[in-house]
Amino acid sequence: MDYEAALRTIFKRTDFERQPQPPYSERVYRLARMEELLAQFGNPHHAFSSVHVAGTKGKGSVTAMTEAILRAAGYRTGMYTSPHLHTFRERIQAEGQLISEADLARLVGRMEPVLEARPEVTVFEVITALAMCYYAERGVQVGVFEVGMGGRLDATNVLQPLVSVITSISLDHVKVLGDTLAAIAGEKAGIIKPGVPVVTAPQSHEALEVVRKTAVARGAPLVEVGHDWRWRTRGADADGHRLDIYRPGSEGTPEYTDLRIPLMGMHQLENAATAVAAVEVLRAGGMAVPEEAVRRGLETVRWPGRLEVLGRRPWVVVDGAHNVYSMERLLGAVGALIEHRRLILVVGIGVTHSPRDLLATLLPAAAKVVVTRSRHAKATPPEELASLARELGREAVVTHAVAEALPAALAEATPDDLVLTTGSLFVVAEAREAWAAMQGLPPPPSDPPGVY
């Protein structure tokens, strides 16, 4: 089996990333099915320790920061995230490297007889099992796993982690997870295990109450970032942030002083504090993670496509924000950190992410608007986005590909302007590809067309 055949083997199954998502219930998302599948592969998830990260916003950044710190401390790490930007291999990384095409093809070939006998297993379940098999084979010591969606019924929730982490919770996937913060928080808090410490980022009162009650009910010690661990900024610019992280009472002598992270946005300070709080739980449990590893891990963390600066004069920035909360944070960050004259917006939005609400958030900040769509099956047609923009009192230029939209926006920009591409990670990925082509740079790694 080669790499392309392996991807086709995976993606021929039910794929809730690209197909309509049914309500979040045990009839569809069955953890027992995942446990049965892993048992047939020898329970690879028992071969390594893990950190489990759920949430609406920031879970990818916290996953990346935590993995970078643990790798800097000398541990053999795995990092499991979704979705990917350019190549499927980004989802499964070991010791900071993408899984190779050869390893992926070999493992899928080995798994195929079991998978053929279990046609009900979904794409995400196959990918999760694949990652766990790979980490067991590689001798990974700690795998840092990002939840795909929700938490309670997510395929990753078979893990028995050393620490569970819940990042900022906001309204997202409301047709699947519920249309209130309490309902969504209940699904995210489903990763909390009896007796396993849990770290939560700052939450709204409604979400925090759910997390607290779940932790108490399961006897899980709870660490609240913003209360038990705090942070303060020491400065920021378009290259990232400097910050202190400390416990209450240690303001004068912070446990971690003048840390640096190469990621933009004030929300990344919260994410860094959350990752450090999780690492502190691991340290309390006996893992050796020196301060220098925390410092070096945060300094070197990479998380592309999130408030990422591609170019200057004009500023060219991409960000995968796809709900109102994250859009508001994005606009606040670019306003505070990037001095510019006008904001020229390139936007494409998935049909499941409330396009009207997102446009209502974005449009008031933009001087000009270019609407587009990614190649993803769930992308909203750009004509529909333009129609929604008109209803909101704005005209938009319609383009049918991100590779067309970005040059159109740049043609309107002066050196003092900011061209911002946002609305989904799929749009961001295509913008990064288009930018590389425009600049004569090597293209990002990619997969054979038509395999998803």
Short mmCIF file of C-alpha atoms in Angstrom, two decimals:
data_model
loop_
_atom_site.label_atom_id
_atom_site.label_comp_id
_atom_site.label_asym_id
_atom_site.label_seq_id
_atom_site.Cartn_x
_atom_site.Cartn_y
_atom_site.Cartn_z
CA MET A 1 0.00 0.00 0.00
CA ASP A 2 1.36 3.44 -0.89
CA TYR A 3 0.57 6.78 0.77
CA GLU A 4 -2.27 7.73 -1.58
CA ALA A 5 -3.92 4.34 -1.20
CA ALA A 6 -3.61 4.64 2.58
CA LEU A 7 -5.39 7.99 2.60
CA ARG A 8 -8.13 6.62 0.37
CA THR A 9 -8.52 3.68 2.74
CA ILE A 10 -9.03 6.09 5.63
CA PHE A 11 -11.30 8.61 3.93
CA LYS A 12 -13.69 6.21 2.21
CA ARG A 13 -15.46 5.94 5.56
CA THR A 14 -17.99 8.18 7.28
CA ASP A 15 -16.27 11.54 7.74
CA PHE A 16 -18.05 14.02 10.00
CA GLU A 17 -15.51 16.74 9.11
CA ARG A 18 -16.85 16.78 5.55
CA GLN A 19 -20.32 15.20 5.82
CA PRO A 20 -23.38 16.39 7.76
CA GLN A 21 -22.88 15.91 11.48
CA PRO A 22 -25.65 14.10 13.36
CA PRO A 23 -26.59 15.05 16.93
CA TYR A 24 -23.94 14.23 19.53
CA SER A 25 -25.24 10.97 20.95
CA GLU A 26 -23.98 7.51 21.88
CA ARG A 27 -25.87 6.01 18.94
CA VAL A 28 -23.45 7.72 16.55
CA TYR A 29 -20.32 8.58 18.50
CA ARG A 30 -19.70 5.33 20.38
CA LEU A 31 -16.66 5.16 22.65
CA ALA A 32 -17.29 1.42 22.99
CA ARG A 33 -16.66 1.09 19.26
CA MET A 34 -13.32 2.86 19.67
CA GLU A 35 -12.37 0.67 22.62
CA GLU A 36 -13.24 -2.48 20.65
CA LEU A 37 -11.14 -1.27 17.72
CA LEU A 38 -8.12 -0.50 19.89
CA ALA A 39 -8.40 -3.88 21.62
CA GLN A 40 -7.91 -5.54 18.24
CA PHE A 41 -4.67 -3.58 17.83
CA GLY A 42 -3.38 -4.57 21.27
CA ASN A 43 -4.56 -1.43 23.14
CA PRO A 44 -1.73 0.83 21.95
CA HIS A 45 -3.06 3.75 24.00
CA HIS A 46 -1.93 1.91 27.16
CA ALA A 47 1.71 2.07 26.01
CA PHE A 48 2.28 5.75 26.75
CA SER A 49 1.20 8.49 29.14
CA SER A 50 -0.98 11.29 27.83
CA VAL A 51 -2.27 14.82 28.22
CA HIS A 52 -5.82 15.36 26.94
CA VAL A 53 -6.91 18.82 25.71
CA ALA A 54 -10.49 19.89 24.96
CA GLY A 55 -12.10 23.32 24.50
CA THR A 56 -13.49 25.61 21.84
CA LYS A 57 -10.65 28.08 21.35
CA GLY A 58 -6.99 27.67 22.14
CA LYS A 59 -6.92 23.87 22.39
CA GLY A 60 -4.57 23.55 19.44
CA SER A 61 -2.20 26.21 20.77
CA VAL A 62 -2.22 24.67 24.26
CA THR A 63 -1.57 21.24 22.76
CA ALA A 64 1.37 22.60 20.75
CA MET A 65 2.81 24.52 23.72
CA THR A 66 2.51 21.56 26.09
CA GLU A 67 4.16 19.20 23.61
CA ALA A 68 6.97 21.68 22.91
CA ILE A 69 7.71 22.04 26.63
CA LEU A 70 7.76 18.28 27.24
CA ARG A 71 9.97 17.71 24.19
CA ALA A 72 12.35 20.43 25.43
CA ALA A 73 12.47 18.55 28.76
CA GLY A 74 13.82 15.51 26.92
CA TYR A 75 10.70 13.35 26.64
CA ARG A 76 9.81 11.40 23.52
CA THR A 77 6.57 13.12 22.62
CA GLY A 78 3.62 12.63 20.34
CA MET A 79 1.23 15.36 19.27
CA TYR A 80 -2.19 14.60 17.81
CA THR A 81 -4.20 17.49 16.37
CA SER A 82 -6.92 18.20 13.81
CA PRO A 83 -7.71 19.36 11.24
CA HIS A 84 -4.54 19.76 9.19
CA LEU A 85 -3.55 22.78 7.11
CA HIS A 86 -1.69 21.27 4.18
CA THR A 87 -1.00 17.58 4.65
CA PHE A 88 -2.74 14.89 6.62
CA ARG A 89 0.62 14.00 8.18
CA GLU A 90 0.47 17.17 10.32
CA ARG A 91 -2.14 15.48 12.50
CA ILE A 92 0.26 12.81 13.76
CA GLN A 93 3.64 14.06 14.93
CA ALA A 94 6.33 12.37 16.99
CA GLU A 95 9.23 14.27 18.56
CA GLY A 96 8.33 17.33 16.51
CA GLN A 97 8.31 15.54 13.14
CA LEU A 98 5.37 14.65 10.90
CA ILE A 99 4.68 10.97 10.44
CA SER A 100 6.35 9.89 7.20
CA GLU A 101 4.35 8.82 4.17
CA ALA A 102 6.03 5.41 4.36
CA ASP A 103 5.17 4.85 8.04
CA LEU A 104 1.59 5.96 7.51
CA ALA A 105 1.14 3.64 4.52
CA ARG A 106 2.74 0.71 6.35
CA LEU A 107 0.56 1.12 9.45
CA VAL A 108 -2.66 1.54 7.49
CA GLY A 109 -1.77 -1.57 5.52
CA ARG A 110 -1.33 -3.46 8.77
CA MET A 111 -4.62 -2.12 10.14
CA GLU A 112 -6.61 -2.72 6.96
CA PRO A 113 -7.83 -6.30 7.66
CA VAL A 114 -9.34 -5.21 10.97
CA LEU A 115 -10.83 -2.08 9.41
CA GLU A 116 -12.37 -4.03 6.52
CA ALA A 117 -14.26 -6.14 9.06
CA ARG A 118 -15.51 -2.99 10.84
CA PRO A 119 -17.12 -0.75 8.19
CA GLU A 120 -18.94 1.27 10.87
CA VAL A 121 -15.69 2.76 12.19
CA THR A 122 -15.47 6.46 11.23
CA VAL A 123 -12.62 8.43 9.68
CA PHE A 124 -11.74 10.17 12.93
CA GLU A 125 -11.73 6.89 14.84
CA VAL A 126 -9.36 5.36 12.29
CA ILE A 127 -7.03 8.37 12.46
CA THR A 128 -7.03 8.33 16.26
CA ALA A 129 -6.25 4.61 16.35
CA LEU A 130 -3.53 5.12 13.74
CA ALA A 131 -1.88 7.80 15.89
CA MET A 132 -2.02 5.61 18.98
CA CYS A 133 -0.49 2.65 17.11
CA TYR A 134 2.26 4.89 15.76
CA TYR A 135 3.10 6.33 19.18
CA ALA A 136 3.22 2.88 20.76
CA GLU A 137 5.53 1.67 17.99
CA ARG A 138 7.79 4.74 18.30
CA GLY A 139 8.17 4.39 22.06
CA VAL A 140 6.53 7.74 22.74
CA GLN A 141 6.58 8.54 26.46
CA VAL A 142 3.91 11.27 26.50
CA GLY A 143 1.28 11.89 23.85
CA VAL A 144 -0.51 15.25 23.87
CA PHE A 145 -3.93 14.73 22.29
CA GLU A 146 -6.29 17.45 21.09
CA VAL A 147 -9.97 16.50 21.14
CA GLY A 148 -11.59 16.55 17.71
CA MET A 149 -15.02 17.86 18.72
CA GLY A 150 -16.83 18.02 22.03
CA GLY A 151 -15.09 15.67 24.39
CA ARG A 152 -17.47 13.27 26.13
CA LEU A 153 -17.94 11.08 23.05
CA ASP A 154 -14.77 12.01 21.15
CA ALA A 155 -12.65 9.08 20.00
CA THR A 156 -9.70 10.43 22.02
CA ASN A 157 -11.70 10.06 25.25
CA VAL A 158 -10.54 6.47 25.63
CA LEU A 159 -7.35 7.94 27.11
CA GLN A 160 -6.63 7.84 30.83
CA PRO A 161 -4.45 10.95 30.94
CA LEU A 162 -2.10 12.31 33.56
CA VAL A 163 -3.94 15.64 33.29
CA SER A 164 -7.02 16.83 31.44
CA VAL A 165 -7.10 20.38 30.08
CA ILE A 166 -10.13 22.46 29.07
CA THR A 167 -9.40 25.64 27.17
CA SER A 168 -11.77 28.55 26.59
CA ILE A 169 -15.35 27.42 25.88
CA SER A 170 -17.61 29.39 23.54
CA LEU A 171 -20.50 28.70 21.18
CA ASP A 172 -19.43 26.48 18.29
CA HIS A 173 -20.87 23.41 16.54
CA VAL A 174 -24.17 24.42 18.13
CA LYS A 175 -26.25 22.08 15.95
CA VAL A 176 -24.25 19.15 17.27
CA LEU A 177 -23.10 20.02 20.80
CA GLY A 178 -25.93 22.28 21.95
CA ASP A 179 -26.89 25.92 21.71
CA THR A 180 -25.96 27.08 25.22
CA LEU A 181 -22.59 27.49 26.91
CA ALA A 182 -23.71 25.13 29.65
CA ALA A 183 -24.58 22.39 27.16
CA ILE A 184 -21.30 22.76 25.29
CA ALA A 185 -19.33 22.92 28.56
CA GLY A 186 -20.98 19.67 29.61
CA GLU A 187 -19.65 17.97 26.50
CA LYS A 188 -16.16 19.43 26.94
CA ALA A 189 -16.12 18.49 30.64
CA GLY A 190 -16.81 14.92 29.54
CA ILE A 191 -13.04 14.40 29.31
CA ILE A 192 -12.70 14.78 33.09
CA LYS A 193 -11.81 11.38 34.58
CA PRO A 194 -12.31 10.23 38.19
CA GLY A 195 -9.35 11.33 40.27
CA VAL A 196 -7.41 12.80 37.32
CA PRO A 197 -6.39 16.47 37.79
CA VAL A 198 -8.01 18.92 35.40
CA VAL A 199 -6.80 22.37 34.37
CA THR A 200 -9.28 24.91 33.05
CA ALA A 201 -8.55 28.15 31.26
CA PRO A 202 -10.60 31.18 32.31
CA GLN A 203 -14.26 30.55 31.49
CA SER A 204 -17.55 32.38 31.52
CA HIS A 205 -19.48 31.87 34.76
CA GLU A 206 -21.94 29.55 33.01
CA ALA A 207 -19.22 27.28 31.61
CA LEU A 208 -17.06 27.37 34.74
CA GLU A 209 -19.93 26.17 36.94
CA VAL A 210 -20.34 23.10 34.74
CA VAL A 211 -16.62 22.34 34.83
CA ARG A 212 -16.50 22.79 38.61
CA LYS A 213 -19.50 20.57 39.26
CA THR A 214 -18.16 17.85 36.98
CA ALA A 215 -14.75 17.93 38.66
CA VAL A 216 -16.31 17.67 42.11
CA ALA A 217 -18.60 14.83 41.04
CA ARG A 218 -15.62 12.86 39.69
CA GLY A 219 -13.19 13.67 42.47
CA ALA A 220 -10.87 15.39 40.01
CA PRO A 221 -8.60 18.10 41.51
CA LEU A 222 -9.29 21.33 39.63
CA VAL A 223 -6.72 24.01 38.76
CA GLU A 224 -8.24 27.27 37.52
CA VAL A 225 -6.04 29.48 35.36
CA GLY A 226 -6.73 33.10 36.28
CA HIS A 227 -7.13 32.07 39.92
CA ASP A 228 -4.54 29.40 40.80
CA TRP A 229 -2.14 30.52 38.08
CA ARG A 230 -2.01 34.03 36.64
CA TRP A 231 -0.11 35.92 33.96
CA ARG A 232 0.88 39.45 33.04
CA THR A 233 2.29 40.88 29.86
CA ARG A 234 5.75 42.38 29.60
CA GLY A 235 5.33 43.59 26.04
CA ALA A 236 4.14 42.52 22.61
CA ASP A 237 4.64 43.19 18.93
CA ALA A 238 4.07 41.45 15.62
CA ASP A 239 6.75 38.89 16.55
CA GLY A 240 4.99 37.66 19.69
CA HIS A 241 4.73 38.27 23.42
CA ARG A 242 6.76 38.42 26.61
CA LEU A 243 5.04 37.48 29.85
CA ASP A 244 5.33 36.38 33.48
CA ILE A 245 3.36 33.44 34.89
CA TYR A 246 2.92 33.15 38.66
CA ARG A 247 0.81 31.89 41.54
CA PRO A 248 -1.20 34.31 43.68
CA GLY A 249 1.14 35.84 46.25
CA SER A 250 4.17 35.49 43.99
CA GLU A 251 3.60 38.65 42.00
CA GLY A 252 6.94 40.09 43.12
CA THR A 253 8.91 36.90 42.39
CA PRO A 254 7.08 35.06 39.59
CA GLU A 255 7.66 31.35 39.19
CA TYR A 256 8.24 32.05 35.49
CA THR A 257 9.52 35.47 34.51
CA ASP A 258 10.05 37.02 31.07
CA LEU A 259 8.87 34.03 29.06
CA ARG A 260 8.66 34.53 25.31
CA ILE A 261 6.18 33.08 22.83
CA PRO A 262 6.40 33.68 19.07
CA LEU A 263 2.59 33.70 18.67
CA MET A 264 0.50 36.87 18.40
CA GLY A 265 -2.64 37.75 20.29
CA MET A 266 -3.40 38.39 23.95
CA HIS A 267 -5.30 35.09 24.03
CA GLN A 268 -1.93 33.34 23.57
CA LEU A 269 -0.91 34.59 27.02
CA GLU A 270 -3.91 32.74 28.44
CA ASN A 271 -2.98 29.68 26.40
CA ALA A 272 0.62 29.80 27.62
CA ALA A 273 -0.53 30.07 31.24
CA THR A 274 -2.87 27.12 30.70
CA ALA A 275 -0.07 25.00 29.20
CA VAL A 276 2.25 25.92 32.07
CA ALA A 277 -0.45 25.06 34.63
CA ALA A 278 -0.84 21.64 32.98
CA VAL A 279 2.93 21.11 33.07
CA GLU A 280 2.94 22.07 36.74
CA VAL A 281 0.40 19.31 37.39
CA LEU A 282 2.73 16.88 35.62
CA ARG A 283 5.65 18.11 37.72
CA ALA A 284 3.63 17.63 40.89
CA GLY A 285 2.99 14.07 39.72
CA GLY A 286 6.70 13.36 39.44
CA MET A 287 7.67 14.33 35.89
CA ALA A 288 10.97 16.18 35.59
CA VAL A 289 10.33 19.40 33.67
CA PRO A 290 12.92 22.07 34.52
CA GLU A 291 12.18 25.77 34.17
CA GLU A 292 14.55 26.00 31.23
CA ALA A 293 12.44 23.46 29.33
CA VAL A 294 9.34 25.57 29.87
CA ARG A 295 11.20 28.62 28.63
CA ARG A 296 12.74 26.88 25.61
CA GLY A 297 9.53 25.06 24.68
CA LEU A 298 7.46 28.24 24.63
CA GLU A 299 10.15 30.15 22.71
CA THR A 300 10.22 27.56 19.94
CA VAL A 301 6.55 26.56 19.67
CA ARG A 302 5.01 26.75 16.20
CA TRP A 303 1.31 26.83 15.44
CA PRO A 304 0.84 28.00 11.84
CA GLY A 305 -2.29 29.65 10.56
CA ARG A 306 -3.21 31.33 13.82
CA LEU A 307 -2.61 35.08 13.73
CA GLU A 308 0.35 34.33 11.49
CA VAL A 309 2.18 37.16 9.74
CA LEU A 310 3.10 36.16 6.20
CA GLY A 311 4.20 39.54 4.87
CA ARG A 312 4.81 43.18 5.74
CA ARG A 313 4.21 46.38 3.74
CA PRO A 314 1.44 45.63 3.34
CA TRP A 315 0.84 43.40 6.32
CA VAL A 316 -0.46 40.00 5.24
CA VAL A 317 -1.96 38.03 8.12
CA VAL A 318 -3.89 34.75 8.22
CA ASP A 319 -5.98 33.38 11.08
CA GLY A 320 -8.32 30.40 11.26
CA ALA A 321 -10.94 32.04 13.50
CA HIS A 322 -14.38 30.57 12.80
CA ASN A 323 -16.71 31.70 15.57
CA VAL A 324 -17.79 35.09 16.90
CA TYR A 325 -15.72 34.86 20.06
CA SER A 326 -12.51 34.10 18.16
CA MET A 327 -13.28 36.76 15.55
CA GLU A 328 -13.62 39.38 18.26
CA ARG A 329 -10.29 38.33 19.75
CA LEU A 330 -8.68 38.38 16.31
CA LEU A 331 -9.84 41.92 15.57
CA GLY A 332 -8.70 43.07 18.99
CA ALA A 333 -5.27 41.53 18.47
CA VAL A 334 -4.60 42.99 15.02
CA GLY A 335 -5.84 46.37 16.22
CA ALA A 336 -3.49 46.34 19.20
CA LEU A 337 -0.40 44.71 17.69
CA ILE A 338 -0.27 45.72 14.04
CA GLU A 339 -0.33 49.40 13.14
CA HIS A 340 -2.15 49.79 9.84
CA ARG A 341 -4.21 52.30 7.88
CA ARG A 342 -7.00 50.13 6.44
CA LEU A 343 -8.05 46.54 6.94
CA ILE A 344 -8.78 44.65 3.72
CA LEU A 345 -10.65 41.46 4.48
CA VAL A 346 -10.50 38.14 2.65
CA VAL A 347 -13.11 35.83 4.14
CA GLY A 348 -14.46 32.36 3.49
CA ILE A 349 -16.72 30.57 5.98
CA GLY A 350 -18.01 27.02 6.45
CA VAL A 351 -21.76 26.49 6.24
CA THR A 352 -21.83 25.12 9.80
CA HIS A 353 -20.20 28.20 11.35
CA SER A 354 -22.97 30.82 11.27
CA PRO A 355 -21.77 32.91 8.29
CA ARG A 356 -24.13 35.81 8.98
CA ASP A 357 -22.98 36.20 12.59
CA LEU A 358 -19.31 36.06 11.59
CA LEU A 359 -19.76 38.63 8.84
CA ALA A 360 -21.64 40.90 11.23
CA THR A 361 -18.60 40.75 13.51
CA LEU A 362 -15.99 41.28 10.81
CA LEU A 363 -17.47 43.74 8.36
CA PRO A 364 -17.53 46.88 10.54
CA ALA A 365 -13.73 46.67 10.87
CA ALA A 366 -13.02 46.27 7.14
CA ALA A 367 -12.50 49.01 4.56
CA LYS A 368 -12.84 46.51 1.70
CA VAL A 369 -14.18 42.97 1.59
CA VAL A 370 -13.32 40.06 -0.70
CA VAL A 371 -15.42 36.91 -0.20
CA THR A 372 -14.25 33.50 -1.34
CA ARG A 373 -14.49 29.80 -0.59
CA SER A 374 -12.06 27.03 0.17
CA ARG A 375 -12.05 23.73 -1.66
CA HIS A 376 -13.74 22.11 1.35
CA ALA A 377 -17.11 20.45 0.73
CA LYS A 378 -18.74 22.48 3.54
CA ALA A 379 -17.61 25.90 2.30
CA THR A 380 -20.35 28.53 1.92
CA PRO A 381 -20.71 29.67 -1.73
CA PRO A 382 -19.16 33.16 -2.08
CA GLU A 383 -22.32 34.50 -3.75
CA GLU A 384 -24.19 33.64 -0.57
CA LEU A 385 -21.58 35.42 1.54
CA ALA A 386 -21.86 38.49 -0.71
CA SER A 387 -25.64 38.42 -0.32
CA LEU A 388 -25.33 38.28 3.47
CA ALA A 389 -22.84 41.16 3.34
CA ARG A 390 -25.33 43.26 1.35
CA GLU A 391 -28.00 42.53 3.94
CA LEU A 392 -25.55 43.90 6.49
CA GLY A 393 -25.00 47.04 4.41
CA ARG A 394 -21.71 46.17 2.71
CA GLU A 395 -20.65 45.30 -0.82
CA ALA A 396 -18.12 42.53 -1.35
CA VAL A 397 -15.96 41.40 -4.25
CA VAL A 398 -16.83 37.80 -5.15
CA THR A 399 -14.05 35.32 -5.94
CA HIS A 400 -14.31 31.55 -6.30
CA ALA A 401 -10.90 30.49 -5.02
CA VAL A 402 -8.57 31.73 -2.32
CA ALA A 403 -5.76 31.82 -4.89
CA GLU A 404 -7.88 34.43 -6.71
CA ALA A 405 -9.03 36.29 -3.59
CA LEU A 406 -5.63 37.03 -2.03
CA PRO A 407 -4.15 38.72 -5.13
CA ALA A 408 -7.40 40.70 -5.52
CA ALA A 409 -7.06 41.99 -1.96
CA LEU A 410 -3.36 42.78 -2.36
CA ALA A 411 -4.10 44.75 -5.53
CA GLU A 412 -6.26 47.06 -3.38
CA ALA A 413 -3.68 47.45 -0.62
CA THR A 414 -1.13 50.19 -0.03
CA PRO A 415 2.06 49.48 1.97
CA ASP A 416 0.38 50.81 5.12
CA ASP A 417 -2.64 48.49 4.90
CA LEU A 418 -3.40 45.10 6.43
CA VAL A 419 -4.74 42.22 4.35
CA LEU A 420 -6.41 39.76 6.72
CA THR A 421 -7.54 36.31 5.56
CA THR A 422 -9.84 34.45 7.94
CA GLY A 423 -13.05 32.47 8.39
CA SER A 424 -11.72 28.90 8.45
CA LEU A 425 -8.51 26.94 8.66
CA PHE A 426 -9.17 25.60 5.18
CA VAL A 427 -9.20 29.13 3.77
CA VAL A 428 -6.03 29.92 5.71
CA ALA A 429 -4.27 26.85 4.31
CA GLU A 430 -5.07 27.89 0.76
CA ALA A 431 -3.97 31.46 1.50
CA ARG A 432 -0.61 30.16 2.75
CA GLU A 433 -0.26 28.11 -0.43
CA ALA A 434 -1.18 31.10 -2.60
CA TRP A 435 1.26 33.37 -0.76
CA ALA A 436 4.11 30.88 -1.20
CA ALA A 437 3.39 30.71 -4.94
CA MET A 438 3.22 34.51 -5.23
CA GLN A 439 6.55 34.89 -3.41
CA GLY A 440 8.31 32.12 -5.30
CA LEU A 441 8.71 30.10 -2.10
CA PRO A 442 8.66 26.29 -1.89
CA PRO A 443 5.06 25.09 -1.55
CA PRO A 444 3.95 23.62 1.78
CA PRO A 445 3.83 19.81 1.91
CA SER A 446 0.65 18.52 0.32
CA ASP A 447 -1.35 15.38 -0.34
CA PRO A 448 -2.51 13.82 -3.62
CA PRO A 449 -5.66 15.58 -4.93
CA GLY A 450 -9.03 13.98 -4.39
CA VAL A 451 -8.06 11.65 -1.52
CA TYR A 452 -10.30 13.23 1.11
#
